[in-house]
Amino acid sequence: MPSGNEVAAEAAAAVQPLAGPPGTARTDVSLWMLLKAFVRLGLMTFGGSVQAWVHREIVDRLGWIDNKSYLSGLTVAQVLPGANPVNIALYVGLQLRGAVGAAVAVLGMIVPAFCVIMTLGLLYHAYGHVAAVRFVLLGLAASGVGATLTMGVRVGKRLPRNFVTGAIAVGVFLVVGILRWPMVPVVAIAVPLSIVVAYFDEKRRGGGKEGTAHGL
Amino acid sequence: MDFNRLLGLVIAFVPISLLSFGGGQATVPEIQHQVVAVHGWLTNEQFADLFAIARASPGPSTLIVALIGYQVSGFLGAVVATVAVFLPSSILMYFAAAWWQRNKHNPVRIAIERGLAPVAVGLIFAGALIVLRSAHAGLLALATTAVVAVLQSTTRISTYGTVALVAAIYFAIFLTFHPAAA
């Protein structure tokens, strides 16, 4: 497996100079290939693990985008609103084939999955009253919460260790989770506050180094 | 006639789309709030059922809005709800991705990245708690949540495998304790 990845990486490296300076995406990926890749990803990935699958397929196996470019795109996909898998698909499609590629990747991710969930939903309409189905669904909801906790811990571990960051995370959890305030106004207040705090904290610590050289 | 219900879906889901920091999971509380409390389209139990279907389905978990849309206004409702929840955030992502690539060392970019992270983490855990509460989770469900969380954190167990295993175990438990109903 490692040797297979090396071959793929070498192949990608050999193509890249033709496509542009190192670090840019390949340009020889057809829209059809893009569509096929994201239809497959949309149908074989579930909630929390999507980023890992997309990375494995697009970066490791196909070598369409290099690691660094993918990771910076992943950060945007995670921090911006919207479903992470859809945002990642959009980013990869945009890198490879521009606006049309972005649309193709997003539709590839959503449309087949939409058909599957509608089918399951209709089956539920037919069998939803059966006690066994309700009981199994309770189990699946509970395991979904388990997967959500795993993701929360994983993301939480990467937070900077300081009081303000922790206070914002715990505060949002308490206000939305325990007090049940609606999310939208909470986010609208917490996000600008958190960004301003992070900005001045970054400025204070990183001061005269590279940050200001590339600054506003 | 149906137009008002379709418009209701758009009004409910477009703001969620634009404020769904932390991905699909983090938006579950707000989707539930809109659908159950504000619009009264579903009960808490119905919502928990749809959430379970969404978790058992491939693709983004935000696709739960397709099921909600279907309940509210049929197949057209499913399509409208899906577009309302994915299109606005995708447009935002489109412009952000282009800007992001051009400003790698910009302190504003670094601040946005750092500032959004703790909010996202808080919302993820809030979402987990609210789903557990609305499903009226008992000891068995809480144990399931704990076991799945530990397994996924410590092993490489596949998501498909986890879903299939949990479904099989719950079905077996049901057959054991409610043989008459099966």
Short mmCIF file of C-alpha atoms in Angstrom, two decimals:
data_model
loop_
_atom_site.label_atom_id
_atom_site.label_comp_id
_atom_site.label_asym_id
_atom_site.label_seq_id
_atom_site.Cartn_x
_atom_site.Cartn_y
_atom_site.Cartn_z
CA MET A 1 0.00 0.00 0.00
CA PRO A 2 2.73 2.55 0.84
CA SER A 3 4.54 1.67 -2.40
CA GLY A 4 1.31 2.15 -4.35
CA ASN A 5 0.93 5.61 -2.85
CA GLU A 6 4.52 6.46 -3.74
CA VAL A 7 3.91 5.50 -7.34
CA ALA A 8 0.79 7.63 -7.44
CA ALA A 9 2.63 10.52 -5.83
CA GLU A 10 5.46 10.22 -8.36
CA ALA A 11 3.00 10.13 -11.22
CA ALA A 12 1.34 13.26 -9.88
CA ALA A 13 4.71 14.96 -9.41
CA ALA A 14 5.68 14.10 -12.99
CA VAL A 15 2.52 15.66 -14.36
CA GLN A 16 2.51 18.78 -12.26
CA PRO A 17 5.32 20.73 -13.95
CA LEU A 18 3.35 20.51 -17.20
CA ALA A 19 0.28 21.87 -15.48
CA GLY A 20 1.97 24.81 -13.82
CA PRO A 21 4.26 25.66 -10.91
CA PRO A 22 4.53 23.07 -8.12
CA GLY A 23 1.70 23.22 -5.64
CA THR A 24 -1.01 23.85 -8.19
CA ALA A 25 -3.63 21.30 -9.14
CA ARG A 26 -3.52 19.13 -12.24
CA THR A 27 -5.46 20.43 -15.20
CA ASP A 28 -5.86 17.19 -17.15
CA VAL A 29 -8.73 15.83 -15.04
CA SER A 30 -11.88 15.66 -17.16
CA LEU A 31 -15.27 16.70 -15.82
CA TRP A 32 -16.42 13.10 -16.27
CA MET A 33 -13.57 11.78 -14.07
CA LEU A 34 -14.39 14.45 -11.49
CA LEU A 35 -18.07 13.47 -11.50
CA LYS A 36 -17.29 9.76 -11.15
CA ALA A 37 -14.93 10.35 -8.22
CA PHE A 38 -17.42 12.43 -6.23
CA VAL A 39 -20.44 10.24 -6.97
CA ARG A 40 -18.47 7.35 -5.51
CA LEU A 41 -17.37 9.41 -2.52
CA GLY A 42 -20.91 10.69 -1.94
CA LEU A 43 -22.26 7.14 -1.87
CA MET A 44 -19.59 5.47 0.25
CA THR A 45 -18.98 8.04 2.99
CA PHE A 46 -20.95 8.78 6.13
CA GLY A 47 -21.02 11.87 8.34
CA GLY A 48 -17.82 12.17 10.33
CA SER A 49 -15.27 10.34 8.18
CA VAL A 50 -15.83 12.06 4.83
CA GLN A 51 -12.70 14.24 4.92
CA ALA A 52 -10.48 11.20 5.35
CA TRP A 53 -12.08 9.36 2.42
CA VAL A 54 -11.86 12.35 0.09
CA HIS A 55 -8.22 12.83 1.06
CA ARG A 56 -7.42 9.17 0.45
CA GLU A 57 -9.13 9.16 -2.94
CA ILE A 58 -8.22 12.57 -4.40
CA VAL A 59 -4.74 13.05 -2.89
CA ASP A 60 -3.40 9.54 -2.22
CA ARG A 61 -4.98 7.41 -4.93
CA LEU A 62 -5.63 9.80 -7.80
CA GLY A 63 -2.96 12.42 -7.05
CA TRP A 64 -5.14 15.23 -8.43
CA ILE A 65 -4.24 17.71 -5.68
CA ASP A 66 -1.16 17.82 -3.45
CA ASN A 67 -1.29 17.40 0.30
CA LYS A 68 -0.69 21.00 1.26
CA SER A 69 -3.27 22.39 -1.11
CA TYR A 70 -5.82 19.88 0.14
CA LEU A 71 -5.17 20.64 3.79
CA SER A 72 -5.59 24.38 3.37
CA GLY A 73 -8.81 23.75 1.46
CA LEU A 74 -9.96 21.40 4.19
CA THR A 75 -9.49 24.14 6.77
CA VAL A 76 -11.72 26.51 4.82
CA ALA A 77 -14.29 23.77 4.31
CA GLN A 78 -14.39 23.09 8.04
CA VAL A 79 -14.50 26.63 9.32
CA LEU A 80 -17.03 28.00 6.82
CA PRO A 81 -20.74 27.33 7.09
CA GLY A 82 -22.07 24.42 5.08
CA ALA A 83 -21.68 20.64 5.13
CA ASN A 84 -17.98 19.79 5.17
CA PRO A 85 -18.20 17.10 2.45
CA VAL A 86 -19.98 19.49 0.09
CA ASN A 87 -17.54 22.31 0.80
CA ILE A 88 -14.56 20.01 0.20
CA ALA A 89 -16.06 18.77 -3.06
CA LEU A 90 -16.53 22.37 -4.17
CA TYR A 91 -12.93 23.25 -3.28
CA VAL A 92 -11.45 20.28 -5.16
CA GLY A 93 -13.67 20.84 -8.20
CA LEU A 94 -12.77 24.55 -8.25
CA GLN A 95 -9.05 23.77 -8.11
CA LEU A 96 -9.23 21.24 -10.93
CA ARG A 97 -11.82 22.60 -13.39
CA GLY A 98 -12.92 26.05 -12.22
CA ALA A 99 -16.54 27.00 -11.57
CA VAL A 100 -17.99 24.19 -13.74
CA GLY A 101 -15.81 21.66 -11.93
CA ALA A 102 -17.03 22.99 -8.58
CA ALA A 103 -20.66 22.53 -9.66
CA VAL A 104 -20.01 19.02 -11.02
CA ALA A 105 -18.24 17.88 -7.84
CA VAL A 106 -20.96 19.29 -5.56
CA LEU A 107 -23.80 17.74 -7.59
CA GLY A 108 -21.90 14.43 -7.69
CA MET A 109 -21.69 14.51 -3.93
CA ILE A 110 -25.33 15.49 -3.30
CA VAL A 111 -27.64 14.07 -5.99
CA PRO A 112 -26.98 10.30 -5.64
CA ALA A 113 -26.96 10.61 -1.82
CA PHE A 114 -30.26 12.53 -2.09
CA CYS A 115 -31.78 9.62 -4.03
CA VAL A 116 -30.61 7.09 -1.43
CA ILE A 117 -31.92 9.05 1.55
CA MET A 118 -35.28 9.64 -0.16
CA THR A 119 -35.59 5.90 -0.84
CA LEU A 120 -34.81 5.08 2.80
CA GLY A 121 -37.27 7.77 3.86
CA LEU A 122 -40.04 6.23 1.74
CA LEU A 123 -39.28 2.77 3.14
CA TYR A 124 -39.57 4.34 6.58
CA HIS A 125 -43.01 5.66 5.67
CA ALA A 126 -44.05 2.12 4.85
CA TYR A 127 -42.43 0.47 7.87
CA GLY A 128 -42.07 3.35 10.31
CA HIS A 129 -44.87 2.13 12.55
CA VAL A 130 -43.22 -1.26 13.06
CA ALA A 131 -41.83 -1.33 16.60
CA ALA A 132 -38.68 -3.18 15.52
CA VAL A 133 -37.82 -0.47 12.99
CA ARG A 134 -38.28 2.27 15.58
CA PHE A 135 -36.06 0.38 18.01
CA VAL A 136 -33.27 -0.13 15.45
CA LEU A 137 -33.48 3.55 14.48
CA LEU A 138 -33.01 4.54 18.12
CA GLY A 139 -29.80 2.50 18.11
CA LEU A 140 -28.62 4.21 14.92
CA ALA A 141 -29.38 7.65 16.36
CA ALA A 142 -27.39 6.76 19.46
CA SER A 143 -24.43 5.55 17.40
CA GLY A 144 -24.65 8.71 15.31
CA VAL A 145 -24.24 10.69 18.51
CA GLY A 146 -21.23 8.51 19.31
CA ALA A 147 -19.65 9.39 15.97
CA THR A 148 -20.45 13.05 16.60
CA LEU A 149 -18.69 12.93 19.99
CA THR A 150 -15.65 11.34 18.36
CA MET A 151 -15.50 14.15 15.82
CA GLY A 152 -15.98 16.78 18.56
CA VAL A 153 -13.10 15.36 20.60
CA ARG A 154 -10.88 15.17 17.51
CA VAL A 155 -11.52 18.77 16.52
CA GLY A 156 -11.40 19.91 20.15
CA LYS A 157 -7.95 18.41 20.64
CA ARG A 158 -6.58 20.73 17.97
CA LEU A 159 -7.85 23.88 19.68
CA PRO A 160 -5.16 26.17 21.09
CA ARG A 161 -4.75 25.66 24.84
CA ASN A 162 -5.81 28.96 26.33
CA PHE A 163 -8.58 30.25 28.53
CA VAL A 164 -10.50 32.34 26.00
CA THR A 165 -10.68 29.58 23.39
CA GLY A 166 -11.90 27.10 25.99
CA ALA A 167 -14.40 29.57 27.40
CA ILE A 168 -15.90 30.22 23.96
CA ALA A 169 -16.23 26.48 23.18
CA VAL A 170 -17.76 25.68 26.60
CA GLY A 171 -19.95 28.81 26.51
CA VAL A 172 -21.43 27.94 23.09
CA PHE A 173 -22.05 24.37 24.27
CA LEU A 174 -23.82 25.53 27.46
CA VAL A 175 -25.95 28.19 25.80
CA VAL A 176 -27.07 26.07 22.82
CA GLY A 177 -26.93 22.57 24.32
CA ILE A 178 -28.14 23.10 27.90
CA LEU A 179 -30.06 26.40 27.83
CA ARG A 180 -31.44 25.63 24.33
CA TRP A 181 -31.01 29.13 22.94
CA PRO A 182 -31.44 29.19 19.15
CA MET A 183 -28.16 28.68 17.30
CA VAL A 184 -28.36 31.49 14.76
CA PRO A 185 -28.16 34.53 17.11
CA VAL A 186 -25.62 32.73 19.30
CA VAL A 187 -23.34 32.10 16.33
CA ALA A 188 -23.87 35.63 15.03
CA ILE A 189 -22.48 36.99 18.30
CA ALA A 190 -19.90 34.33 19.20
CA VAL A 191 -18.16 34.16 15.80
CA PRO A 192 -17.18 37.84 15.36
CA LEU A 193 -16.15 37.97 19.03
CA SER A 194 -14.02 34.86 18.69
CA ILE A 195 -12.36 36.06 15.48
CA VAL A 196 -11.50 39.47 16.99
CA VAL A 197 -9.99 37.79 20.06
CA ALA A 198 -7.97 35.44 17.84
CA TYR A 199 -6.81 38.31 15.64
CA PHE A 200 -5.41 40.39 18.53
CA ASP A 201 -3.97 37.31 20.21
CA GLU A 202 -2.19 36.38 16.96
CA LYS A 203 -0.93 39.96 16.53
CA ARG A 204 0.36 40.10 20.11
CA ARG A 205 2.23 36.78 19.84
CA GLY A 206 3.40 36.75 16.21
CA GLY A 207 4.25 40.50 16.25
CA GLY A 208 7.07 41.44 13.90
CA LYS A 209 7.53 38.12 12.11
CA GLU A 210 6.22 36.82 8.84
CA GLY A 211 2.64 37.81 9.56
CA THR A 212 3.13 41.53 9.12
CA ALA A 213 5.36 41.09 6.09
CA HIS A 214 2.41 39.57 4.25
CA GLY A 215 -0.12 41.63 6.15
CA LEU A 216 -3.11 43.61 5.02
CA MET B 1 -51.49 26.42 -2.21
CA ASP B 2 -48.22 24.58 -1.66
CA PHE B 3 -46.30 27.73 -2.35
CA ASN B 4 -46.46 29.00 1.24
CA ARG B 5 -45.08 25.75 2.61
CA LEU B 6 -42.22 25.79 0.06
CA LEU B 7 -41.49 29.38 1.00
CA GLY B 8 -41.51 28.33 4.65
CA LEU B 9 -38.82 25.75 3.88
CA VAL B 10 -36.68 28.40 2.20
CA ILE B 11 -37.14 30.85 5.09
CA ALA B 12 -36.30 28.13 7.63
CA PHE B 13 -33.23 26.69 5.91
CA VAL B 14 -31.41 29.53 4.12
CA PRO B 15 -30.28 31.24 7.38
CA ILE B 16 -29.20 27.84 8.75
CA SER B 17 -27.18 27.26 5.58
CA LEU B 18 -25.32 30.55 6.01
CA LEU B 19 -24.68 30.07 9.74
CA SER B 20 -23.99 26.34 9.88
CA PHE B 21 -20.47 26.69 11.23
CA GLY B 22 -19.04 23.35 12.27
CA GLY B 23 -20.62 21.36 9.45
CA GLY B 24 -23.86 19.43 9.24
CA GLN B 25 -23.72 17.94 12.73
CA ALA B 26 -23.50 21.30 14.45
CA THR B 27 -26.70 22.51 12.76
CA VAL B 28 -28.92 19.70 14.02
CA PRO B 29 -30.14 21.68 17.07
CA GLU B 30 -31.21 24.64 14.96
CA ILE B 31 -32.84 22.50 12.27
CA GLN B 32 -34.78 20.74 15.02
CA HIS B 33 -35.73 24.05 16.64
CA GLN B 34 -37.05 25.44 13.34
CA VAL B 35 -38.86 22.28 12.29
CA VAL B 36 -40.40 21.30 15.65
CA ALA B 37 -40.80 24.48 17.73
CA VAL B 38 -41.04 27.33 15.20
CA HIS B 39 -42.97 25.71 12.33
CA GLY B 40 -44.50 22.66 14.04
CA TRP B 41 -43.89 20.49 10.96
CA LEU B 42 -42.71 17.46 12.98
CA THR B 43 -42.75 16.15 16.55
CA ASN B 44 -39.49 15.53 18.43
CA GLU B 45 -39.93 11.77 17.96
CA GLN B 46 -40.43 12.14 14.20
CA PHE B 47 -37.35 14.33 14.04
CA ALA B 48 -35.25 11.76 15.90
CA ASP B 49 -36.44 9.10 13.42
CA LEU B 50 -35.45 11.22 10.43
CA PHE B 51 -32.09 11.93 12.04
CA ALA B 52 -31.51 8.19 12.38
CA ILE B 53 -32.34 7.67 8.68
CA ALA B 54 -29.95 10.49 7.75
CA ARG B 55 -27.16 8.96 9.83
CA ALA B 56 -27.75 5.57 8.22
CA SER B 57 -27.61 7.12 4.73
CA PRO B 58 -24.43 8.00 2.85
CA GLY B 59 -23.42 11.58 2.05
CA PRO B 60 -23.66 14.75 4.11
CA SER B 61 -25.85 14.41 7.21
CA THR B 62 -27.42 17.81 6.41
CA LEU B 63 -29.41 15.87 3.79
CA ILE B 64 -31.88 15.28 6.63
CA VAL B 65 -33.55 18.43 5.24
CA ALA B 66 -34.58 16.42 2.16
CA LEU B 67 -36.63 14.13 4.42
CA ILE B 68 -38.07 17.12 6.28
CA GLY B 69 -38.94 18.83 2.99
CA TYR B 70 -40.69 15.67 1.83
CA GLN B 71 -42.80 15.56 5.00
CA VAL B 72 -43.73 19.22 4.60
CA SER B 73 -44.47 19.44 0.90
CA GLY B 74 -43.79 16.21 -1.00
CA PHE B 75 -40.99 15.60 -3.50
CA LEU B 76 -40.83 19.25 -4.55
CA GLY B 77 -40.44 20.16 -0.89
CA ALA B 78 -37.49 17.74 -0.65
CA VAL B 79 -35.78 19.40 -3.62
CA VAL B 80 -36.48 22.95 -2.39
CA ALA B 81 -35.21 22.18 1.13
CA THR B 82 -32.04 20.57 -0.26
CA VAL B 83 -31.28 23.53 -2.52
CA ALA B 84 -32.07 26.00 0.30
CA VAL B 85 -29.61 24.33 2.63
CA PHE B 86 -26.74 23.67 0.20
CA LEU B 87 -26.77 26.51 -2.33
CA PRO B 88 -26.19 29.58 -0.08
CA SER B 89 -23.29 27.98 1.83
CA SER B 90 -21.79 26.72 -1.45
CA ILE B 91 -21.83 30.21 -2.97
CA LEU B 92 -20.05 31.51 0.14
CA MET B 93 -17.54 28.65 -0.01
CA TYR B 94 -16.90 29.37 -3.69
CA PHE B 95 -15.77 32.95 -3.09
CA ALA B 96 -13.96 32.07 0.12
CA ALA B 97 -11.97 29.26 -1.51
CA ALA B 98 -10.68 31.64 -4.16
CA TRP B 99 -9.76 34.31 -1.57
CA TRP B 100 -8.23 31.71 0.76
CA GLN B 101 -5.81 30.46 -1.90
CA ARG B 102 -4.56 33.98 -2.60
CA ASN B 103 -3.99 35.03 1.05
CA LYS B 104 -2.06 32.22 2.70
CA HIS B 105 -0.18 34.39 5.20
CA ASN B 106 -2.79 37.06 5.77
CA PRO B 107 -3.29 37.58 9.54
CA VAL B 108 -7.02 37.99 8.95
CA ARG B 109 -7.17 34.51 7.42
CA ILE B 110 -5.31 33.06 10.39
CA ALA B 111 -7.63 34.85 12.83
CA ILE B 112 -10.77 33.60 11.05
CA GLU B 113 -9.43 30.05 11.06
CA ARG B 114 -8.60 30.23 14.78
CA GLY B 115 -11.71 32.16 15.79
CA LEU B 116 -14.23 29.81 14.19
CA ALA B 117 -12.76 26.62 15.66
CA PRO B 118 -13.96 26.89 19.30
CA VAL B 119 -17.48 27.93 18.20
CA ALA B 120 -17.64 24.86 15.95
CA VAL B 121 -16.53 22.56 18.77
CA GLY B 122 -19.15 23.97 21.15
CA LEU B 123 -21.89 23.46 18.54
CA ILE B 124 -20.83 19.87 17.80
CA PHE B 125 -21.21 18.83 21.45
CA ALA B 126 -24.47 20.77 21.82
CA GLY B 127 -25.84 18.89 18.80
CA ALA B 128 -24.93 15.53 20.35
CA LEU B 129 -26.68 16.40 23.63
CA ILE B 130 -29.85 17.67 21.98
CA VAL B 131 -30.27 14.59 19.80
CA LEU B 132 -29.83 12.29 22.80
CA ARG B 133 -32.39 14.26 24.75
CA SER B 134 -35.00 14.37 22.00
CA ALA B 135 -34.70 10.62 21.34
CA HIS B 136 -35.54 10.01 25.03
CA ALA B 137 -32.37 7.98 25.20
CA GLY B 138 -32.35 5.35 27.94
CA LEU B 139 -29.44 3.41 29.38
CA LEU B 140 -29.09 1.21 26.31
CA ALA B 141 -28.91 4.19 23.94
CA LEU B 142 -26.42 6.00 26.18
CA ALA B 143 -24.28 2.85 26.35
CA THR B 144 -24.45 2.57 22.55
CA THR B 145 -23.30 6.17 22.20
CA ALA B 146 -20.40 5.57 24.58
CA VAL B 147 -19.28 2.32 22.92
CA VAL B 148 -19.43 3.78 19.41
CA ALA B 149 -17.54 6.89 20.50
CA VAL B 150 -14.79 4.80 22.11
CA LEU B 151 -14.58 2.38 19.16
CA GLN B 152 -14.38 5.16 16.57
CA SER B 153 -11.79 7.08 18.58
CA THR B 154 -9.49 4.16 19.30
CA THR B 155 -9.90 1.74 16.37
CA ARG B 156 -10.12 1.95 12.59
CA ILE B 157 -13.59 0.38 12.54
CA SER B 158 -15.48 1.36 9.38
CA THR B 159 -18.58 3.53 9.48
CA TYR B 160 -20.59 1.06 7.36
CA GLY B 161 -19.50 -1.71 9.73
CA THR B 162 -20.55 0.29 12.78
CA VAL B 163 -24.00 1.06 11.38
CA ALA B 164 -24.60 -2.55 10.32
CA LEU B 165 -23.39 -3.92 13.66
CA VAL B 166 -25.53 -1.57 15.77
CA ALA B 167 -28.61 -2.32 13.64
CA ALA B 168 -28.03 -6.09 13.98
CA ILE B 169 -27.52 -5.92 17.75
CA TYR B 170 -30.62 -3.77 18.29
CA PHE B 171 -32.69 -6.07 16.12
CA ALA B 172 -31.46 -9.09 18.10
CA ILE B 173 -32.29 -7.36 21.39
CA PHE B 174 -35.75 -6.54 20.08
CA LEU B 175 -36.41 -10.15 19.04
CA THR B 176 -35.22 -11.39 22.43
CA PHE B 177 -37.34 -9.09 24.56
CA HIS B 178 -40.42 -8.52 22.37
CA PRO B 179 -40.92 -11.85 20.59
CA ALA B 180 -44.68 -11.29 20.27
CA ALA B 181 -44.29 -8.00 18.43
CA ALA B 182 -41.84 -9.30 15.81
#
